[in-house]
Short mmCIF file of N, CA and C in Angstrom, two decimals:
data_model
loop_
_atom_site.label_atom_id
_atom_site.label_comp_id
_atom_site.label_asym_id
_atom_site.label_seq_id
_atom_site.Cartn_x
_atom_site.Cartn_y
_atom_site.Cartn_z
N MET A 1 70.67 43.65 124.54
CA MET A 1 70.78 44.50 125.80
C MET A 1 71.84 45.54 125.78
N GLN A 2 72.66 45.22 125.25
CA GLN A 2 73.77 46.19 125.16
C GLN A 2 73.30 47.01 123.79
N LEU A 3 72.81 46.89 123.16
CA LEU A 3 71.85 47.49 121.96
C LEU A 3 71.34 48.97 122.56
N LYS A 4 70.34 48.62 123.55
CA LYS A 4 69.60 49.57 124.02
C LYS A 4 70.12 50.44 124.83
N GLN A 5 71.30 49.83 125.38
CA GLN A 5 72.29 50.64 126.57
C GLN A 5 73.05 51.83 125.74
N LEU A 6 73.57 51.21 124.20
CA LEU A 6 74.41 52.17 123.61
C LEU A 6 73.52 53.21 122.92
N LEU A 7 72.17 52.80 122.54
CA LEU A 7 71.59 53.95 121.81
C LEU A 7 70.44 54.84 123.17
N ALA A 8 71.06 54.68 124.45
CA ALA A 8 70.18 55.16 125.58
C ALA A 8 71.41 56.04 125.86
N ASP A 9 72.60 56.26 125.63
CA ASP A 9 73.68 57.21 126.33
C ASP A 9 73.99 58.19 125.58
N ASP A 10 73.96 59.32 126.38
CA ASP A 10 73.58 60.64 125.94
C ASP A 10 75.20 61.25 125.97
N ASP A 11 76.45 60.64 126.27
CA ASP A 11 77.66 61.02 125.94
C ASP A 11 77.92 61.19 124.29
N ALA A 12 78.58 62.28 123.97
CA ALA A 12 78.95 62.32 122.50
C ALA A 12 80.09 63.21 122.33
N VAL A 13 80.58 63.43 121.17
CA VAL A 13 81.66 64.29 120.87
C VAL A 13 81.26 65.77 120.64
N SER A 14 80.37 66.03 120.20
CA SER A 14 79.84 67.51 119.98
C SER A 14 79.59 68.38 120.95
N PRO A 15 80.04 68.27 122.03
CA PRO A 15 80.86 69.57 122.90
C PRO A 15 82.36 69.64 122.63
N VAL A 16 83.10 68.92 122.33
CA VAL A 16 84.62 69.24 121.96
C VAL A 16 85.01 69.75 120.46
N ILE A 17 83.56 69.14 119.34
CA ILE A 17 83.82 69.59 117.85
C ILE A 17 83.32 71.05 118.14
N GLY A 18 82.18 71.35 119.52
CA GLY A 18 81.73 72.62 119.55
C GLY A 18 82.87 73.76 119.99
N VAL A 19 83.79 73.39 120.81
CA VAL A 19 84.71 74.13 121.29
C VAL A 19 85.93 74.43 120.11
N ILE A 20 86.30 73.07 119.31
CA ILE A 20 87.19 73.38 118.36
C ILE A 20 86.53 74.72 117.42
N LEU A 21 85.52 74.39 116.97
CA LEU A 21 85.19 75.57 115.98
C LEU A 21 84.75 76.78 116.66
N MET A 22 84.34 77.06 117.83
CA MET A 22 84.45 78.45 118.28
C MET A 22 85.79 79.00 118.40
N VAL A 23 86.91 77.82 118.58
CA VAL A 23 88.24 78.36 118.71
C VAL A 23 88.67 79.18 117.13
N ALA A 24 88.69 78.23 116.62
CA ALA A 24 88.82 78.38 115.22
C ALA A 24 88.13 79.70 114.40
N ILE A 25 86.87 80.35 114.93
CA ILE A 25 86.15 80.97 114.44
C ILE A 25 86.73 82.04 114.80
N THR A 26 87.43 82.36 116.26
CA THR A 26 87.98 83.40 117.03
C THR A 26 89.40 83.92 116.55
N VAL A 27 90.38 82.67 116.28
CA VAL A 27 91.69 82.85 115.49
C VAL A 27 91.19 83.71 114.07
N ILE A 28 90.45 83.29 113.46
CA ILE A 28 90.35 83.56 111.91
C ILE A 28 89.93 85.19 112.07
N LEU A 29 88.79 85.74 112.84
CA LEU A 29 88.36 86.20 113.29
C LEU A 29 89.22 87.86 113.55
N ALA A 30 90.26 87.03 114.64
CA ALA A 30 91.00 88.05 115.15
C ALA A 30 92.50 88.15 114.03
N ALA A 31 92.51 87.59 113.07
CA ALA A 31 93.17 87.83 112.17
C ALA A 31 93.31 88.83 111.05
N VAL A 32 91.63 88.69 110.81
CA VAL A 32 90.98 89.72 109.86
C VAL A 32 91.17 91.01 110.55
N ILE A 33 90.67 90.91 111.86
CA ILE A 33 90.35 92.45 112.51
C ILE A 33 91.74 92.88 112.19
N GLY A 34 92.80 92.15 112.93
CA GLY A 34 94.52 92.54 112.95
C GLY A 34 94.88 93.01 112.08
N SER A 35 94.52 92.33 110.61
CA SER A 35 95.13 92.87 109.28
C SER A 35 94.70 94.36 108.76
N PHE A 36 93.25 94.45 109.10
CA PHE A 36 92.68 95.88 108.74
C PHE A 36 93.53 96.89 109.73
N VAL A 37 93.84 96.60 111.28
CA VAL A 37 94.24 97.51 112.12
C VAL A 37 95.64 97.98 111.72
N LEU A 38 96.41 97.01 111.47
CA LEU A 38 97.68 97.01 111.22
C LEU A 38 97.95 97.17 109.87
N ASN A 39 96.58 97.71 108.82
CA ASN A 39 97.13 98.00 107.18
C ASN A 39 98.15 96.80 106.77
N LEU A 40 97.52 95.54 106.86
CA LEU A 40 98.70 94.73 106.22
C LEU A 40 98.29 94.55 104.93
N GLY A 41 96.76 94.88 104.72
CA GLY A 41 96.07 94.30 103.40
C GLY A 41 96.81 95.65 102.39
N GLN A 42 97.11 96.71 102.54
CA GLN A 42 97.01 97.79 102.17
C GLN A 42 98.23 97.58 100.98
N GLY A 43 99.27 97.12 101.37
CA GLY A 43 100.65 96.75 100.56
C GLY A 43 100.58 95.81 99.73
N VAL A 44 99.54 94.85 99.84
CA VAL A 44 99.15 93.95 98.73
C VAL A 44 98.98 94.68 97.40
N GLN A 45 98.16 95.94 97.08
CA GLN A 45 97.89 96.60 96.21
C GLN A 45 98.48 97.22 95.69
N GLN A 46 99.68 97.57 96.24
CA GLN A 46 100.87 98.30 95.80
C GLN A 46 102.26 97.43 95.49
N THR A 47 102.18 96.80 94.10
CA THR A 47 103.04 96.34 93.74
C THR A 47 103.69 96.79 92.69
N ALA A 48 105.20 96.78 92.36
CA ALA A 48 105.64 97.47 91.29
C ALA A 48 105.15 96.98 89.72
N PRO A 49 104.75 97.69 88.83
CA PRO A 49 104.55 97.53 87.93
C PRO A 49 105.58 96.16 86.73
N GLN A 50 105.41 95.63 85.87
CA GLN A 50 106.26 95.08 85.11
C GLN A 50 106.62 95.89 83.48
N ALA A 51 107.57 96.62 83.77
CA ALA A 51 108.09 96.77 82.58
C ALA A 51 109.26 96.78 82.07
N SER A 52 109.72 97.01 80.65
CA SER A 52 111.15 97.17 80.02
C SER A 52 111.45 98.07 79.60
N PHE A 53 112.49 98.96 79.85
CA PHE A 53 113.21 100.13 79.08
C PHE A 53 114.40 100.26 78.12
N GLU A 54 114.22 101.00 77.17
CA GLU A 54 115.72 100.65 76.74
C GLU A 54 116.20 102.06 76.63
N PHE A 55 117.51 101.92 76.97
CA PHE A 55 118.56 103.35 77.16
C PHE A 55 119.24 103.46 75.66
N ASP A 56 119.12 104.56 75.25
CA ASP A 56 120.04 105.53 74.22
C ASP A 56 120.98 106.37 74.25
N TYR A 57 121.87 106.27 74.55
CA TYR A 57 122.86 107.53 74.84
C TYR A 57 123.28 108.20 73.47
N ASN A 58 123.47 109.29 73.81
CA ASN A 58 124.10 110.20 72.87
C ASN A 58 125.27 111.35 73.10
N THR A 59 126.58 111.23 73.37
CA THR A 59 127.71 111.86 73.88
C THR A 59 128.21 112.68 72.75
N THR A 60 128.38 113.55 73.15
CA THR A 60 129.19 114.60 72.11
C THR A 60 129.96 115.84 72.95
N ALA A 61 130.62 116.44 72.46
CA ALA A 61 131.99 117.36 73.25
C ALA A 61 130.97 118.32 74.02
N SER A 62 129.78 118.61 73.94
CA SER A 62 129.14 119.57 74.51
C SER A 62 127.93 119.00 75.22
N THR A 63 127.53 117.84 74.83
CA THR A 63 125.98 117.42 75.37
C THR A 63 126.27 115.90 75.74
N SER A 64 125.20 115.66 76.64
CA SER A 64 125.35 113.98 77.19
C SER A 64 123.50 113.88 77.15
N ASN A 65 123.15 113.23 76.38
CA ASN A 65 122.20 112.61 76.42
C ASN A 65 121.51 111.50 76.47
N VAL A 66 120.55 110.94 77.27
CA VAL A 66 120.03 109.71 77.09
C VAL A 66 118.19 109.96 76.74
N THR A 67 118.16 109.04 75.86
CA THR A 67 116.78 108.68 75.43
C THR A 67 116.24 107.39 75.90
N ILE A 68 115.51 107.75 76.95
CA ILE A 68 114.61 106.18 77.72
C ILE A 68 113.32 105.91 77.02
N THR A 69 113.23 104.64 76.49
CA THR A 69 112.08 104.30 75.96
C THR A 69 111.43 103.28 76.77
N HIS A 70 110.09 103.29 76.75
CA HIS A 70 109.44 102.51 77.14
C HIS A 70 109.12 101.35 76.27
N GLN A 71 109.72 99.77 76.40
CA GLN A 71 109.79 99.01 75.41
C GLN A 71 108.83 97.75 75.28
N SER A 72 108.13 97.41 76.60
CA SER A 72 107.00 96.71 76.80
C SER A 72 106.48 96.34 78.05
N GLY A 73 105.41 95.63 78.57
CA GLY A 73 104.94 95.98 79.71
C GLY A 73 104.00 96.75 80.28
N ASP A 74 103.73 96.57 81.90
CA ASP A 74 102.42 97.72 81.96
C ASP A 74 102.62 99.18 81.77
N SER A 75 101.59 99.52 81.44
CA SER A 75 101.34 101.08 81.31
C SER A 75 101.05 101.66 83.02
N ILE A 76 101.88 102.75 82.82
CA ILE A 76 102.50 103.23 84.20
C ILE A 76 101.99 104.92 84.08
N THR A 77 101.30 104.68 85.28
CA THR A 77 100.94 106.45 85.65
C THR A 77 102.17 107.29 85.98
N ALA A 78 102.29 108.36 84.75
CA ALA A 78 103.56 109.17 84.41
C ALA A 78 104.42 109.78 85.91
N THR A 79 103.59 110.24 86.87
CA THR A 79 103.64 110.86 88.38
C THR A 79 104.38 109.59 89.30
N GLN A 80 104.43 108.32 88.96
CA GLN A 80 104.81 107.34 89.78
C GLN A 80 106.61 107.01 89.47
N LEU A 81 106.76 107.57 87.88
CA LEU A 81 108.04 107.40 87.33
C LEU A 81 108.89 108.55 87.58
N ASP A 82 110.23 108.09 87.80
CA ASP A 82 111.32 109.07 87.83
C ASP A 82 112.80 108.41 87.37
N THR A 83 113.62 109.15 86.93
CA THR A 83 114.81 108.73 86.47
C THR A 83 115.98 109.18 87.50
N ALA A 84 116.84 108.05 87.60
CA ALA A 84 117.91 108.55 88.79
C ALA A 84 119.28 108.20 88.28
N GLY A 85 120.60 108.75 88.69
CA GLY A 85 121.56 108.01 88.19
C GLY A 85 122.63 109.19 87.90
N ALA A 86 121.80 110.71 87.67
CA ALA A 86 122.82 111.32 87.39
C ALA A 86 122.13 112.74 87.58
N THR A 87 122.98 113.96 87.25
CA THR A 87 122.43 115.28 87.75
C THR A 87 121.90 115.88 86.60
N TRP A 88 120.59 115.77 86.22
CA TRP A 88 120.19 116.15 85.56
C TRP A 88 120.19 117.73 84.77
N HIS A 89 120.03 118.21 83.55
CA HIS A 89 120.13 119.67 83.32
C HIS A 89 118.95 120.29 83.82
N ASN A 90 118.11 119.65 83.44
CA ASN A 90 116.32 120.41 83.86
C ASN A 90 115.70 119.29 84.81
N GLU A 91 115.81 119.38 86.23
CA GLU A 91 115.27 118.15 86.78
C GLU A 91 113.67 118.32 86.81
N SER A 92 113.15 119.13 86.48
CA SER A 92 111.60 119.58 85.97
C SER A 92 111.20 118.51 85.03
N LEU A 93 112.06 118.35 84.07
CA LEU A 93 111.67 117.59 82.87
C LEU A 93 111.60 116.25 83.28
N GLY A 94 110.55 116.06 83.26
CA GLY A 94 110.28 114.27 83.85
C GLY A 94 109.14 113.13 82.78
N TRP A 95 108.68 112.43 83.08
CA TRP A 95 107.75 111.48 82.43
C TRP A 95 106.41 112.30 82.69
N ASN A 96 106.14 113.17 83.39
CA ASN A 96 104.61 113.60 83.79
C ASN A 96 104.89 115.06 82.96
N SER A 97 105.82 115.94 82.23
CA SER A 97 105.86 116.78 81.53
C SER A 97 104.98 116.40 80.26
N SER A 98 105.43 115.27 79.73
CA SER A 98 104.79 114.76 78.45
C SER A 98 103.66 113.70 78.34
N TYR A 99 103.40 112.99 79.55
CA TYR A 99 102.53 111.96 79.80
C TYR A 99 102.00 112.11 80.90
N THR A 100 100.68 111.08 80.54
CA THR A 100 99.44 111.24 81.98
C THR A 100 99.70 109.51 82.36
N SER A 101 100.24 108.84 81.24
CA SER A 101 100.33 107.34 81.34
C SER A 101 101.39 106.98 80.14
N VAL A 102 102.30 106.03 80.94
CA VAL A 102 103.30 105.79 80.00
C VAL A 102 103.22 104.50 79.32
N SER A 103 103.52 104.09 78.20
CA SER A 103 103.21 102.63 78.21
C SER A 103 103.87 102.54 76.27
N ALA A 104 104.11 101.63 76.00
CA ALA A 104 105.07 100.82 75.31
C ALA A 104 105.45 101.80 73.74
N GLY A 105 106.23 102.30 73.62
CA GLY A 105 106.37 103.09 72.53
C GLY A 105 106.78 104.61 73.24
N ASP A 106 106.53 104.62 74.31
CA ASP A 106 106.50 106.24 74.93
C ASP A 106 108.27 106.69 75.38
N SER A 107 108.67 107.88 75.22
CA SER A 107 109.77 107.57 75.47
C SER A 107 110.41 109.23 75.94
N LEU A 108 111.52 109.41 76.60
CA LEU A 108 111.69 110.37 77.22
C LEU A 108 113.40 110.87 77.13
N THR A 109 113.52 111.80 76.77
CA THR A 109 115.33 112.34 76.53
C THR A 109 115.57 113.09 77.68
N LYS A 110 116.72 112.76 78.37
CA LYS A 110 117.25 113.76 79.33
C LYS A 110 118.44 114.10 78.88
N ASN A 111 119.03 115.40 79.81
CA ASN A 111 120.21 116.03 79.39
C ASN A 111 121.06 116.09 80.86
N ALA A 112 122.02 115.53 80.71
CA ALA A 112 122.74 115.18 81.94
C ALA A 112 123.47 116.49 82.20
N SER A 113 123.67 117.51 82.84
CA SER A 113 124.69 118.57 83.10
C SER A 113 125.88 118.67 83.03
N GLN A 114 126.65 117.41 83.84
CA GLN A 114 127.64 117.15 84.18
C GLN A 114 128.38 115.63 83.34
N GLY A 115 127.30 115.54 82.71
CA GLY A 115 127.79 113.95 81.81
C GLY A 115 127.37 113.07 82.68
N PHE A 116 127.52 111.71 82.33
CA PHE A 116 127.37 110.36 83.31
C PHE A 116 128.09 109.35 82.83
N SER A 117 129.13 109.77 82.14
CA SER A 117 130.09 108.55 81.61
C SER A 117 130.37 107.35 83.12
N GLY A 118 130.00 106.15 82.61
CA GLY A 118 130.23 105.57 83.47
C GLY A 118 129.00 105.09 84.60
N GLN A 119 128.42 106.23 84.88
CA GLN A 119 127.33 105.81 85.92
C GLN A 119 125.77 104.97 85.29
N THR A 120 125.25 104.56 86.59
CA THR A 120 124.26 103.80 86.18
C THR A 120 122.86 104.42 86.15
N ILE A 121 121.85 104.15 85.13
CA ILE A 121 120.95 105.58 85.28
C ILE A 121 119.44 104.50 85.33
N ARG A 122 118.94 104.78 86.41
CA ARG A 122 118.04 103.98 86.66
C ARG A 122 116.35 104.54 86.09
N VAL A 123 115.74 103.70 86.09
CA VAL A 123 114.27 104.10 85.89
C VAL A 123 113.21 103.24 87.37
N VAL A 124 113.19 104.70 88.04
CA VAL A 124 112.28 104.28 89.38
C VAL A 124 111.03 104.38 89.15
N TRP A 125 110.35 103.28 90.19
CA TRP A 125 108.61 103.57 89.95
C TRP A 125 108.68 103.58 91.74
N SER A 126 107.57 104.44 91.89
CA SER A 126 107.37 104.72 93.43
C SER A 126 105.63 104.51 93.49
N SER A 127 104.97 103.96 94.61
CA SER A 127 103.78 103.65 94.90
C SER A 127 103.16 105.12 95.16
N GLN A 128 102.21 105.07 94.79
CA GLN A 128 100.66 106.59 95.09
C GLN A 128 101.28 107.50 96.48
N ASN A 129 101.17 106.34 97.46
CA ASN A 129 101.29 106.83 98.83
C ASN A 129 102.99 107.06 99.15
N GLY A 130 103.90 106.72 98.63
CA GLY A 130 105.30 107.12 98.45
C GLY A 130 105.82 105.69 99.59
N GLU A 131 104.96 104.89 99.85
CA GLU A 131 105.92 103.97 101.09
C GLU A 131 106.83 103.07 100.42
N THR A 132 106.48 102.66 99.08
CA THR A 132 107.16 101.65 98.41
C THR A 132 107.65 101.95 97.21
N SER A 133 108.71 101.60 96.84
CA SER A 133 109.67 102.09 95.07
C SER A 133 110.55 101.12 94.72
N ALA A 134 110.58 100.62 93.20
CA ALA A 134 111.29 99.76 92.83
C ALA A 134 111.96 100.50 91.49
N THR A 135 113.24 99.70 91.32
CA THR A 135 113.86 100.00 90.29
C THR A 135 113.15 99.09 89.19
N LEU A 136 112.69 99.52 88.21
CA LEU A 136 112.25 99.04 86.95
C LEU A 136 113.07 98.87 85.52
N SER A 137 113.93 99.34 85.70
CA SER A 137 115.37 99.35 84.60
C SER A 137 116.48 100.20 85.08
N GLN A 138 117.50 99.24 84.56
CA GLN A 138 118.71 100.29 84.97
C GLN A 138 119.70 100.05 83.81
N SER A 139 120.36 101.06 83.40
CA SER A 139 121.67 101.14 82.49
C SER A 139 123.01 101.69 82.94
N LYS A 140 124.16 101.17 82.36
CA LYS A 140 125.09 101.99 82.52
C LYS A 140 125.65 102.84 81.66
N ALA A 141 125.91 103.84 81.81
CA ALA A 141 126.45 104.61 80.96
C ALA A 141 128.01 104.59 80.09
N PRO A 142 127.66 104.46 78.82
CA PRO A 142 129.08 104.34 78.32
C PRO A 142 130.29 105.42 78.73
N GLY A 143 131.62 104.71 79.01
CA GLY A 143 132.52 105.54 79.26
C GLY A 143 132.92 105.10 80.32
N SER A 144 134.23 105.69 81.04
CA SER A 144 134.89 105.28 82.14
C SER A 144 134.35 106.85 83.51
N ALA A 145 134.16 106.28 84.44
CA ALA A 145 133.77 107.10 85.24
C ALA A 145 135.15 108.07 86.13
#
């Protein structure tokens, strides 16, 4: 007799499972819409490239030059690279004056107008929209500051 009563019972767990699934779908949908509205997904695509640079200093009584060479790593759009840490003789001379894309073996020679004795010279990458930047490589110039 009890078996017939068990089969005739209409109570089940499906309403509870249905409510849980509806709440889960609502939370996931809210997270996806929120990330698009707040532009959280855009920053993921703007990670700094991985690259190694070598610095070769040539200082004489009249000139202070540094040659920066891309040794290995990712190719980088030249307009996204800059050199910082000294007052350069010709500010307009940058990676984009010689290259469209900087890859292994490419180099740039810069002349420091006031010397760079003891200064830290850096290769800086900036994202296309300018929101993020990163120092890819740095070197301390020989001499005392």
